Short mmCIF file of C-alpha atoms in Angstrom, two decimals:
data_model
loop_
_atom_site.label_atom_id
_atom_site.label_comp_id
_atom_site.label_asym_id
_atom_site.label_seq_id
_atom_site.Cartn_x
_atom_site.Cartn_y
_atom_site.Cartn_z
CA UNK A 207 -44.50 -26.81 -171.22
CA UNK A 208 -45.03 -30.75 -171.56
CA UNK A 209 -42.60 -33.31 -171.32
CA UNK A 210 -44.86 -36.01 -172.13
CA UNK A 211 -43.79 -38.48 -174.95
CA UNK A 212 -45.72 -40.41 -177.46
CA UNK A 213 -47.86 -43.10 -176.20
CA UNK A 214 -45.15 -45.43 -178.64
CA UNK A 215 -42.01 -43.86 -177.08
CA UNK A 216 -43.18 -44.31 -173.59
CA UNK A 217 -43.87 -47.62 -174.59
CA UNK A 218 -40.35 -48.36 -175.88
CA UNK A 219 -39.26 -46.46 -173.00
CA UNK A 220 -40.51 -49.39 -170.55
CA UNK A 221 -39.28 -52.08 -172.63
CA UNK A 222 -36.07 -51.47 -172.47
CA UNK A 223 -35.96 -49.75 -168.92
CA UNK A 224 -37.33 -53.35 -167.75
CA UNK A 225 -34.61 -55.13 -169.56
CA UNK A 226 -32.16 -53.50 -167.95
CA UNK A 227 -33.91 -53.59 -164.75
CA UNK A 228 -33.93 -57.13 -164.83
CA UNK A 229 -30.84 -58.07 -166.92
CA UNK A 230 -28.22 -55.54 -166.73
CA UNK A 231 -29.08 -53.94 -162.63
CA UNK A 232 -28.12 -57.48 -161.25
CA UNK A 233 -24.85 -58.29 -162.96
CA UNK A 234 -23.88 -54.10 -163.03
CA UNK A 235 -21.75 -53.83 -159.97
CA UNK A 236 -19.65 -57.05 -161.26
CA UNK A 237 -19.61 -56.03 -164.71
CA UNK A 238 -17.75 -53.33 -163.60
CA UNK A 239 -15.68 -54.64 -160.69
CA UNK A 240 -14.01 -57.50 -163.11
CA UNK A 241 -13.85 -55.23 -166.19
CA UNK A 242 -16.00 -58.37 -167.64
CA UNK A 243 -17.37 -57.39 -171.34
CA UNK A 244 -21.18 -58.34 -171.06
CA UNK A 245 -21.52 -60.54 -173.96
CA UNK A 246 -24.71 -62.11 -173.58
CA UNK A 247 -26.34 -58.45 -172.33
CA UNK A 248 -24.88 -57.13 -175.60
CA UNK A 249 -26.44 -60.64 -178.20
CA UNK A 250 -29.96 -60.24 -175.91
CA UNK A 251 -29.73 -56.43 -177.17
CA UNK A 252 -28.91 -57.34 -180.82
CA UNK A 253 -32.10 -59.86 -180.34
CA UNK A 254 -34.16 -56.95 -179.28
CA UNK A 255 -33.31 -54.75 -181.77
CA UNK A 256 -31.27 -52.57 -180.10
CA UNK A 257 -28.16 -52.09 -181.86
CA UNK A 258 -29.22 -50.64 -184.76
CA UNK A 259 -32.26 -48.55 -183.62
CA UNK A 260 -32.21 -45.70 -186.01
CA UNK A 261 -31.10 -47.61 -189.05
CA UNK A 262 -33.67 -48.81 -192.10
CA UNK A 263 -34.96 -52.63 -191.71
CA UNK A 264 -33.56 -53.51 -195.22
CA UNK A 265 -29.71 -53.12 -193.56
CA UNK A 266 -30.53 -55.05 -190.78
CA UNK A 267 -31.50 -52.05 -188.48
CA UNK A 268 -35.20 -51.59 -186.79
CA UNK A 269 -36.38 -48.95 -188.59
CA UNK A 270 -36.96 -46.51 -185.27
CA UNK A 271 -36.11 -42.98 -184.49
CA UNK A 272 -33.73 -41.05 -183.04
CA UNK A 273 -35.98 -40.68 -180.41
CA UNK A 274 -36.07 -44.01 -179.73
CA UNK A 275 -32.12 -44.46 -180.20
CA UNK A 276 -31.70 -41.35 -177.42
CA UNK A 277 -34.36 -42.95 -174.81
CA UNK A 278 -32.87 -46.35 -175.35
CA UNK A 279 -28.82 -45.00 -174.43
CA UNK A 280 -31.00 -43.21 -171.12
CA UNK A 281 -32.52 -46.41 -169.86
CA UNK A 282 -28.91 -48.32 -170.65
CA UNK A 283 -27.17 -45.90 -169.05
CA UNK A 284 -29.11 -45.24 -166.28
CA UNK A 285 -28.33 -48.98 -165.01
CA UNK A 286 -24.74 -49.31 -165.83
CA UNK A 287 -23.26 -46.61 -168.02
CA UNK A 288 -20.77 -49.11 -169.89
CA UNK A 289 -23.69 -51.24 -171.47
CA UNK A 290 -25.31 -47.49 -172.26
CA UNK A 291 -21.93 -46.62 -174.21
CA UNK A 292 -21.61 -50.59 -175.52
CA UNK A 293 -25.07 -49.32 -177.36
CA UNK A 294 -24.14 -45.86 -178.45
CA UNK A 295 -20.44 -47.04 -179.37
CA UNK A 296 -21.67 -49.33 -181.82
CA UNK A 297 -24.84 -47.31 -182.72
CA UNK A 298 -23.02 -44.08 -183.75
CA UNK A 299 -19.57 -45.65 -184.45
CA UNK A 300 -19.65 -49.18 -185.59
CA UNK A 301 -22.45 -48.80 -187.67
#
């Protein structure tokens, strides 16, 4: 049996597991030491596209897959599992 993913979901898989590598991994421990809501984590994932992953461009979302909505909570979550549930929270709830 393969596990391999499509060359476009591995792709989308790096993106985001870089952001959080470099945006969220740094600030994670104090994030959730102060109970601080990450603010500017959570607009730099609205930028990206991330907060609306499996919804249709013409309401605002970016048009991607499941998929793509399940790899990006992974990668989230994987660095600090409150910006992982910030994503899914509004993703499944909010919207």
């Amino acid at each position: 049996m393969s596990y391999n993913l499509p060359r476009d979901l591995e792709e989308f898989r790096k993106v985001v597991r870089d952001f959080a590598e470099e945006k969220i991994r740094p600030i994670a421990f104090h994030l959730d030491q102060s109970k601080e809501f990450p603010k500017e984590i959570v607009r730099l994932m609205g930028e990206m596209g991330l907060m609306g992953i499996p919804f249709p461009e013409k309401y605002g979302g970016a048009g991607l897959t499941n998929e793509h909505y399940a790899i990006a909570v992974e990668e989230l979550s994987r660095v600090d599992g409150g910006v992982g549930v910030i994503c899914s929270a509004h993703t499944s709830l909010g919207t």
